[in-house]
Amino acid sequence: MSPFSRRAFLGATVLGIAGCSATGNPLILPTDPVVNRTEVARGRTGRTRAVTVTATEGQVDLGGPVVRTWTYDGVLPGKELRVGAGDLVEARVVNRLPADTSVHWHGLALRNDMDGVPPVTQAAIRPGEDFTYRFVAPAPGTYWFHPHTGTQLDRGLHAPLIVEDPAEPGAYDAEWVVVLDDWLDGTGTDPDQVLASLRQRSGHLMHGAAALGGDVAHPRHLINGRIASAPVTFAAKPGQRVRIRLVNAGADTAYRVALGGHRLTVTHTDGFPVVPVDTDALVIGMGERYDVLVTLADGAFPLVAVAEGKNGAGMAVVRTGTGASPGPEVRPGELRGKVVGYDELRATAPLPVRRPDVVHRLELTGGMMSYEWGVNGRSDGLQRVRSGQRVRLEFVNTTMMWHPMHVHGHTFQLNGPRKDTAIVLPGQTVACEFDADNPGQWMVHCHNAYHAEAGMMTVLGYEEQR
Ligand SMILES: [Cu+2]
């Protein structure tokens, strides 16, 4: 089944057939008045942050190699969007691409009709047209935005979204947003060609022995849009405390990240605060974010992001003094040090313990042989929930590949941290819980762009209560 027919079927399921489904109550669609009532009940500051984002085709310099690709406003990553918690975001998205697009605000528990998932929550934005997203930014943290259309995530269409906390103690001197990205677009191929070849040549591809390997050999790894031999430099002073906001915007790559000569203090996972914990390195799956604090030494230090189970790495430089810049092949010893796991992280404001009202077992299925992926063996499933329920999702990975599973519209509780995207290793079961307090139709999917497009998606569907 082509992605288009699959998506059309999904849309029909959610928006059409389900309205008169014989097997359950009617679903609460994005157009339902309760979606707006829920938005009105959200705290709002009264400030409006208006911005225009133009998705466009053009050339980008990766630090030597120049590629033709798709970006927001011609830059890579797209310009950071910075708002305050409670602000009304008014983002006009102009589509100058030769294809339909959309924008998903990754990690935000926003109103369902602004979630940016065609055809489930809106119609796609057609070439030459525009769409204005209007929503209250509900919670502070490090987020990002990208299309929810085809494999566009693996072009240059992504940008950080920082929601500031008016009550943040601000125990740091400077901030640095770091976007990690695996790159192949414009290097003789593009993401659509890669997906087509995965489907044709499947079974003969790299599929590393490493637990966190990938399906696709991205030839470049970027930090803030630059390859390691032409890195961006973050300038600061020795002794300064810096908050680094790490975003993995890659399509098929987990990154192991360390800053040479420094330990990192993890303070947030996917936007939400944790009891601070020190580590040498972090492993970050696609879609995940970590905030860390670091007190800088004197000199020039490499921030390295090694592609797990692949060849290559991205690098940036932190410079607080004189000294030679680190070379692109440098691999700080911290990369082989302690990596903090989910089980060592504790949310400072965990969800209160409560018995689940509904449990959905989501078996992650599929493989490389046919390159079809699914949830419970299908790409168009529906997981019914009702407002007020404590929901438990159990991701059971029966595949040979790892999957970073992402839930839209909610930040769930793991056994430890709050997150919206969680790595599920082969053979592993990961349970997450959340309160159903954001009515609508929400995607639950793998954040490997190729797995998602090849079917590893389901819908978390709020239904009406009768
Ligand atoms: Cu996956």
Coordinates of C-alpha atoms and ligand atoms in Angstrom, one line a residue:
M1 CA 0.0 0.0 0.0
S2 CA 1.5 3.4 -0.9
P3 CA 1.9 5.9 1.8
F4 CA -0.8 8.0 0.2
S5 CA -3.4 5.4 0.2
R6 CA -2.4 4.4 3.8
R7 CA -2.8 7.9 5.0
A8 CA -6.0 8.4 3.2
F9 CA -7.3 5.3 4.8
L10 CA -6.2 6.4 8.2
G11 CA -7.9 9.7 7.6
A12 CA -11.1 8.0 6.6
T13 CA -10.9 5.8 9.7
V14 CA -10.5 8.6 12.0
L15 CA -12.5 11.4 10.4
G16 CA -15.2 9.5 8.6
I17 CA -16.0 5.9 9.3
A18 CA -15.4 6.2 13.0
G19 CA -18.2 8.8 13.3
C20 CA -20.7 6.0 12.8
S21 CA -18.6 3.1 14.0
A22 CA -20.6 0.1 15.2
T23 CA -17.8 -1.1 17.4
G24 CA -17.6 1.8 19.8
N25 CA -18.7 5.3 20.8
P26 CA -18.3 8.2 18.3
L27 CA -14.8 9.7 18.4
I28 CA -14.1 13.2 19.5
L29 CA -12.8 14.8 16.3
P30 CA -10.5 17.8 16.2
T31 CA -13.4 20.0 15.1
D32 CA -15.4 19.1 18.3
P33 CA -16.2 22.1 20.5
V34 CA -14.6 20.4 23.5
V35 CA -11.2 20.9 21.8
N36 CA -11.8 24.7 22.0
R37 CA -13.2 24.5 25.5
T38 CA -10.1 22.6 26.7
E39 CA -7.9 25.3 25.1
V40 CA -9.9 28.1 26.8
A41 CA -9.3 26.4 30.1
R42 CA -5.5 26.5 29.6
G43 CA -3.7 29.2 31.4
R44 CA -3.0 32.1 29.1
T45 CA -0.8 35.1 29.6
G46 CA -2.5 37.3 27.0
R47 CA 0.6 37.8 25.0
T48 CA 0.6 36.9 21.3
R49 CA 3.7 35.7 19.5
A50 CA 3.1 36.1 15.8
V51 CA 5.7 34.6 13.4
T52 CA 5.8 33.6 9.7
V53 CA 7.6 30.4 8.8
T54 CA 8.1 29.7 5.1
A55 CA 8.9 26.2 3.9
T56 CA 11.0 26.6 0.9
E57 CA 13.4 24.8 -1.5
G58 CA 16.9 26.1 -2.0
Q59 CA 20.6 25.6 -1.5
V60 CA 22.2 25.2 1.9
D61 CA 25.9 25.2 2.8
L62 CA 26.7 22.5 5.3
G63 CA 30.2 23.9 5.9
G64 CA 31.7 23.0 2.5
P65 CA 29.3 20.7 0.9
V66 CA 26.4 22.7 -0.7
V67 CA 23.1 20.8 -1.0
R68 CA 19.8 21.5 -2.6
T69 CA 17.1 20.8 0.0
W70 CA 13.9 22.0 1.7
T71 CA 14.2 24.2 4.8
Y72 CA 12.3 26.7 6.8
D73 CA 13.2 30.2 5.6
G74 CA 16.4 29.0 3.8
V75 CA 18.4 28.2 7.0
L76 CA 19.4 25.0 8.7
P77 CA 18.1 24.3 11.3
G78 CA 15.2 26.7 11.0
K79 CA 15.1 29.8 13.1
E80 CA 14.5 29.1 16.8
L81 CA 10.9 30.0 17.9
R82 CA 11.0 31.3 21.5
V83 CA 7.8 32.0 23.4
G84 CA 6.7 32.1 27.0
A85 CA 4.5 29.5 28.7
G86 CA 0.9 30.6 28.3
D87 CA 1.6 32.8 25.3
L88 CA -0.7 32.5 22.3
V89 CA 1.5 31.3 19.3
E90 CA 0.3 32.5 15.9
A91 CA 2.5 30.8 13.4
R92 CA 1.6 31.4 9.8
V93 CA 3.2 28.6 7.7
V94 CA 3.7 29.4 4.0
N95 CA 4.2 26.4 1.7
R96 CA 6.6 27.3 -1.1
L97 CA 7.5 23.6 -1.5
P98 CA 6.6 21.5 -4.6
A99 CA 4.6 19.2 -2.2
D100 CA 2.0 19.3 0.5
T101 CA 3.3 19.9 4.0
S102 CA 2.2 20.5 7.6
V103 CA 3.9 21.5 10.9
H104 CA 3.8 19.4 14.0
W105 CA 4.8 21.0 17.3
H106 CA 6.7 18.1 18.8
G107 CA 6.1 17.6 22.5
L108 CA 3.5 20.3 23.1
A109 CA 0.2 19.2 24.8
L110 CA -1.6 21.7 22.6
R111 CA -5.2 21.9 21.1
N112 CA -5.8 18.9 18.9
D113 CA -6.8 20.8 15.8
M114 CA -3.3 22.5 15.7
D115 CA -1.3 19.3 16.0
G116 CA -0.4 19.4 12.3
V117 CA -1.1 15.8 11.2
P118 CA -2.9 15.6 7.9
P119 CA -5.4 14.3 7.2
V120 CA -6.3 13.5 10.9
T121 CA -6.2 16.9 12.5
Q122 CA -6.2 19.2 9.4
A123 CA -6.0 19.1 5.6
A124 CA -2.4 19.3 4.2
I125 CA -1.1 22.7 3.3
R126 CA -0.9 22.7 -0.4
P127 CA 1.9 24.2 -2.5
G128 CA 1.4 28.0 -2.7
E129 CA -1.0 28.0 0.2
D130 CA -0.6 28.9 3.9
F131 CA -2.1 27.9 7.2
T132 CA -2.0 29.7 10.5
Y133 CA -1.5 27.6 13.6
R134 CA -3.0 29.3 16.7
F135 CA -2.5 27.7 20.1
V136 CA -1.5 28.4 23.7
A137 CA 2.0 27.1 24.5
P138 CA 1.0 25.0 27.5
A139 CA 4.2 24.1 29.4
P140 CA 7.8 25.4 29.5
G141 CA 10.6 23.4 28.0
T142 CA 12.7 22.4 25.0
Y143 CA 10.6 21.4 22.0
W144 CA 10.9 21.5 18.2
F145 CA 8.7 21.6 15.1
H146 CA 8.8 19.7 11.8
P147 CA 6.4 18.4 9.1
H148 CA 4.1 15.4 9.7
T149 CA 4.0 14.7 6.0
G150 CA 5.8 11.8 4.3
T151 CA 9.6 11.7 4.9
Q152 CA 10.0 15.5 4.9
L153 CA 11.5 15.3 8.4
D154 CA 14.7 13.9 6.8
R155 CA 15.1 17.0 4.6
G156 CA 16.0 20.3 6.4
L157 CA 12.5 21.1 7.7
H158 CA 13.0 21.4 11.5
A159 CA 13.6 24.1 14.0
P160 CA 13.8 24.4 17.8
L161 CA 10.8 25.7 19.8
I162 CA 11.8 27.0 23.2
V163 CA 9.0 27.7 25.7
E164 CA 10.4 29.8 28.5
D165 CA 9.2 29.5 32.1
P166 CA 8.4 32.9 33.7
A167 CA 9.2 31.3 37.1
E168 CA 12.5 29.8 35.9
P169 CA 15.2 30.5 38.5
G170 CA 17.6 30.9 35.6
A171 CA 20.6 29.5 37.5
Y172 CA 22.8 29.8 34.4
D173 CA 24.7 32.5 32.6
A174 CA 24.1 31.5 29.0
E175 CA 22.0 29.2 26.8
W176 CA 22.9 27.1 23.8
V177 CA 20.4 25.2 21.7
V178 CA 22.1 22.2 19.9
V179 CA 20.3 20.5 17.1
L180 CA 21.6 17.1 16.0
D181 CA 20.7 15.8 12.5
D182 CA 21.6 13.0 10.2
W183 CA 21.9 14.2 6.6
L184 CA 21.4 12.7 3.2
D185 CA 19.2 15.1 1.2
G186 CA 20.9 16.5 -1.9
T187 CA 23.9 14.2 -1.6
G188 CA 22.8 12.3 -4.7
T189 CA 19.6 11.0 -3.2
D190 CA 16.6 12.3 -1.2
P191 CA 14.4 10.8 1.5
D192 CA 11.7 9.6 -0.9
Q193 CA 14.3 7.7 -3.0
V194 CA 15.7 6.2 0.2
L195 CA 12.4 5.0 1.3
A196 CA 11.7 3.5 -2.1
S197 CA 15.0 1.7 -2.1
L198 CA 14.5 0.4 1.5
R199 CA 11.3 -1.2 0.2
Q200 CA 12.9 -2.7 -2.9
R201 CA 16.2 -3.8 -1.5
S202 CA 15.0 -4.7 2.0
G203 CA 16.8 -7.5 3.7
H204 CA 20.1 -6.6 2.3
L205 CA 20.8 -3.4 4.2
M206 CA 22.8 -2.3 7.1
H207 CA 21.0 -3.2 10.3
G208 CA 23.7 -3.0 12.8
A209 CA 24.7 -5.5 15.4
A210 CA 24.7 -2.5 17.7
A211 CA 21.5 -2.1 19.8
L212 CA 20.9 1.4 18.4
G213 CA 21.9 1.1 14.8
G214 CA 19.9 2.4 11.9
D215 CA 18.4 1.4 8.5
V216 CA 20.0 4.2 6.5
A217 CA 23.6 5.2 5.9
H218 CA 23.4 9.0 6.3
P219 CA 26.6 10.3 4.8
R220 CA 26.7 13.4 7.0
H221 CA 26.0 14.2 10.7
L222 CA 25.3 17.8 11.5
I223 CA 25.3 19.9 14.6
N224 CA 23.4 23.1 14.1
G225 CA 23.5 22.6 10.4
R226 CA 27.3 22.1 10.0
I227 CA 29.6 19.1 9.4
A228 CA 32.4 18.4 11.9
S229 CA 35.1 19.8 9.7
A230 CA 33.4 23.2 9.7
P231 CA 31.8 23.3 13.1
V232 CA 29.8 26.1 14.8
T233 CA 31.5 27.6 17.8
F234 CA 29.8 28.6 21.0
A235 CA 31.7 31.4 22.7
A236 CA 31.5 31.8 26.4
K237 CA 33.8 32.7 29.4
P238 CA 35.5 30.2 31.7
G239 CA 33.5 29.5 34.8
Q240 CA 30.2 30.3 33.2
R241 CA 27.3 28.0 33.7
V242 CA 25.6 27.1 30.4
R243 CA 22.3 25.5 29.8
I244 CA 22.6 23.3 26.8
R245 CA 19.3 22.3 25.1
L246 CA 19.9 19.1 23.0
V247 CA 17.4 18.1 20.3
N248 CA 17.8 15.0 18.1
A249 CA 16.1 16.1 14.8
G250 CA 17.6 13.1 13.0
A251 CA 15.5 10.6 11.0
D252 CA 17.3 7.3 11.7
T253 CA 20.1 8.0 14.1
A254 CA 20.6 7.9 17.8
Y255 CA 23.4 10.1 19.0
R256 CA 25.9 9.6 21.9
V257 CA 26.8 13.1 23.0
A258 CA 29.6 14.3 25.3
L259 CA 31.5 17.5 25.8
G260 CA 35.2 17.0 26.1
G261 CA 36.7 17.8 29.5
H262 CA 33.3 18.2 31.2
R263 CA 30.6 16.3 32.9
L264 CA 27.0 17.2 32.2
T265 CA 24.2 17.7 34.8
V266 CA 20.9 16.6 33.3
T267 CA 18.0 18.9 34.4
H268 CA 15.2 18.2 31.9
T269 CA 13.9 15.3 29.7
D270 CA 11.7 16.2 26.8
G271 CA 11.1 19.6 28.4
F272 CA 10.1 18.5 31.9
P273 CA 12.4 18.9 34.9
V274 CA 14.2 16.0 36.6
V275 CA 16.1 15.8 39.8
P276 CA 19.6 16.9 38.6
V277 CA 21.9 14.0 37.9
D278 CA 25.5 14.0 36.6
T279 CA 26.7 12.0 33.6
D280 CA 29.6 11.8 31.2
A281 CA 27.5 11.2 28.1
L282 CA 23.9 11.0 26.9
V283 CA 22.3 8.7 24.3
I284 CA 19.5 10.6 22.5
G285 CA 17.0 9.0 20.2
M286 CA 15.2 10.7 17.4
G287 CA 12.6 13.2 18.8
E288 CA 14.1 13.2 22.3
R289 CA 15.5 16.3 24.0
Y290 CA 17.7 16.7 27.1
D291 CA 18.6 19.9 28.9
V292 CA 22.0 19.9 30.7
L293 CA 23.9 22.3 32.8
V294 CA 27.7 22.6 32.5
T295 CA 30.2 24.8 34.1
L296 CA 32.8 25.6 31.5
A297 CA 36.6 25.2 31.8
D298 CA 39.1 27.4 30.1
G299 CA 40.0 26.5 26.5
A300 CA 38.4 25.0 23.4
F301 CA 36.3 21.9 23.8
P302 CA 34.5 19.5 21.3
L303 CA 30.9 18.7 21.7
V304 CA 30.7 15.4 19.8
A305 CA 27.6 13.5 18.8
V306 CA 28.6 10.0 17.6
A307 CA 26.1 8.2 15.4
E308 CA 25.3 5.0 17.4
G309 CA 25.9 1.8 15.5
K310 CA 27.0 3.8 12.4
N311 CA 30.1 5.6 11.2
G312 CA 30.5 9.3 11.7
A313 CA 29.8 12.0 14.1
G314 CA 28.7 15.6 14.4
M315 CA 30.8 18.1 16.2
A316 CA 30.6 21.7 17.5
V317 CA 33.1 23.7 19.5
V318 CA 32.8 25.4 22.9
R319 CA 35.4 28.1 23.2
T320 CA 36.1 30.0 26.4
G321 CA 39.8 30.8 25.8
T322 CA 42.8 30.4 23.5
G323 CA 44.1 27.1 22.1
A324 CA 43.8 25.0 19.0
S325 CA 40.3 24.0 17.9
P326 CA 39.6 20.3 18.2
G327 CA 39.8 18.4 14.9
P328 CA 36.8 16.7 13.4
E329 CA 37.9 13.2 14.3
V330 CA 38.3 13.8 18.0
R331 CA 36.4 11.4 20.3
P332 CA 36.5 12.7 23.9
G333 CA 36.9 10.0 26.6
E334 CA 33.6 11.0 28.1
L335 CA 31.9 9.2 25.3
R336 CA 33.1 5.9 26.9
G337 CA 32.0 7.0 30.3
K338 CA 28.8 6.9 32.2
V339 CA 25.6 7.2 30.1
V340 CA 22.6 8.1 32.2
G341 CA 19.6 5.7 31.7
Y342 CA 15.9 6.5 32.1
D343 CA 15.9 4.5 35.4
E344 CA 18.3 7.0 36.9
L345 CA 16.1 10.0 36.1
R346 CA 13.3 11.2 38.4
A347 CA 10.8 13.8 37.4
T348 CA 10.6 16.6 40.0
A349 CA 6.8 16.6 39.5
P350 CA 5.9 13.0 38.7
L351 CA 2.3 12.1 37.8
P352 CA 0.6 10.9 41.0
V353 CA 0.5 7.1 41.2
R354 CA -2.9 5.8 40.1
R355 CA -4.4 2.6 38.9
P356 CA -4.8 2.7 35.1
D357 CA -8.4 2.8 33.9
V358 CA -7.4 1.5 30.5
V359 CA -4.3 -0.5 29.3
H360 CA -3.4 -0.7 25.6
R361 CA -0.8 -3.2 24.6
L362 CA 1.0 -1.9 21.5
E363 CA 3.1 -4.5 19.9
L364 CA 5.8 -3.0 17.6
T365 CA 5.9 -5.2 14.6
G366 CA 7.6 -5.6 11.2
G367 CA 11.1 -5.9 9.9
M368 CA 13.6 -5.2 7.2
M369 CA 12.6 -8.1 4.9
S370 CA 9.5 -6.4 3.5
Y371 CA 10.2 -3.0 5.1
E372 CA 6.7 -2.8 6.5
W373 CA 6.4 -1.7 10.1
G374 CA 3.3 -1.6 12.3
V375 CA 1.6 -1.4 15.6
N376 CA -0.1 -4.7 16.4
G377 CA 0.6 -5.7 12.8
R378 CA -1.2 -2.7 11.2
S379 CA -0.7 0.9 10.3
D380 CA -4.2 2.1 10.9
G381 CA -5.1 1.0 14.4
L382 CA -7.1 2.9 16.9
Q383 CA -6.6 2.9 20.7
R384 CA -9.7 4.2 22.4
V385 CA -9.5 6.3 25.6
R386 CA -11.9 8.6 27.4
S387 CA -11.4 11.9 29.1
G388 CA -10.5 11.5 32.7
Q389 CA -9.0 8.1 32.4
R390 CA -5.5 7.1 33.5
V391 CA -4.1 5.5 30.4
R392 CA -1.3 3.0 30.3
L393 CA 0.4 2.2 27.0
E394 CA 2.7 -0.8 26.9
F395 CA 5.1 -0.8 24.0
V396 CA 6.2 -4.4 23.3
N397 CA 9.0 -4.5 20.8
T398 CA 8.9 -7.8 18.9
T399 CA 11.2 -6.6 16.2
M400 CA 15.0 -6.7 15.7
M401 CA 15.2 -3.0 15.6
W402 CA 14.9 -0.3 18.2
H403 CA 12.1 2.3 18.1
P404 CA 11.8 5.8 19.7
M405 CA 8.1 5.8 20.4
H406 CA 6.4 9.2 20.4
V407 CA 2.9 10.1 21.8
H408 CA 1.3 13.3 20.6
G409 CA -0.5 15.8 22.8
H410 CA 0.6 14.3 26.2
T411 CA 3.8 14.1 28.2
F412 CA 3.7 10.6 29.8
Q413 CA 5.3 9.2 32.9
L414 CA 7.9 6.6 32.5
N415 CA 9.3 4.7 35.5
G416 CA 11.3 7.8 36.5
P417 CA 11.2 10.8 34.1
R418 CA 8.4 12.5 32.2
K419 CA 8.8 12.2 28.4
D420 CA 7.0 12.3 25.1
T421 CA 9.4 10.1 23.2
A422 CA 10.9 6.9 24.7
I423 CA 13.4 4.4 23.2
V424 CA 12.1 0.8 23.1
L425 CA 15.0 -1.7 22.5
P426 CA 14.5 -5.0 20.7
G427 CA 12.7 -7.5 22.9
Q428 CA 12.0 -4.8 25.5
T429 CA 8.6 -3.7 26.9
V430 CA 8.3 -0.1 28.0
A431 CA 5.2 1.1 29.8
C432 CA 4.1 4.7 30.0
E433 CA 1.2 6.4 31.7
F434 CA -0.7 9.6 31.4
D435 CA -4.0 11.2 32.2
A436 CA -6.3 11.6 29.3
D437 CA -6.9 15.4 29.6
N438 CA -6.5 16.6 26.0
P439 CA -9.4 15.4 23.9
G440 CA -9.0 14.7 20.2
Q441 CA -7.2 12.3 17.9
W442 CA -3.5 11.9 18.5
M443 CA -0.8 10.0 16.7
V444 CA 1.3 7.4 18.5
H445 CA 4.3 6.4 16.3
C446 CA 7.9 5.6 15.9
H447 CA 10.1 8.6 15.4
N448 CA 12.3 6.8 12.9
A449 CA 11.0 8.8 9.9
Y450 CA 11.2 5.7 7.7
H451 CA 9.5 3.3 10.1
A452 CA 6.7 5.8 10.6
E453 CA 6.2 6.3 6.9
A454 CA 6.3 2.5 6.5
G455 CA 3.4 2.1 8.9
M456 CA 4.6 2.2 12.5
M457 CA 1.7 4.5 13.6
T458 CA -1.5 4.2 15.5
V459 CA -4.1 6.7 16.7
L460 CA -4.9 7.4 20.3
G461 CA -8.6 8.3 19.9
Y462 CA -10.7 10.0 22.5
E463 CA -14.3 8.7 22.4
E464 CA -17.4 10.3 23.6
Q465 CA -18.9 9.0 26.8
R466 CA -22.5 7.8 26.8
Ligands
CU1 CU 10.9 2.4 14.6

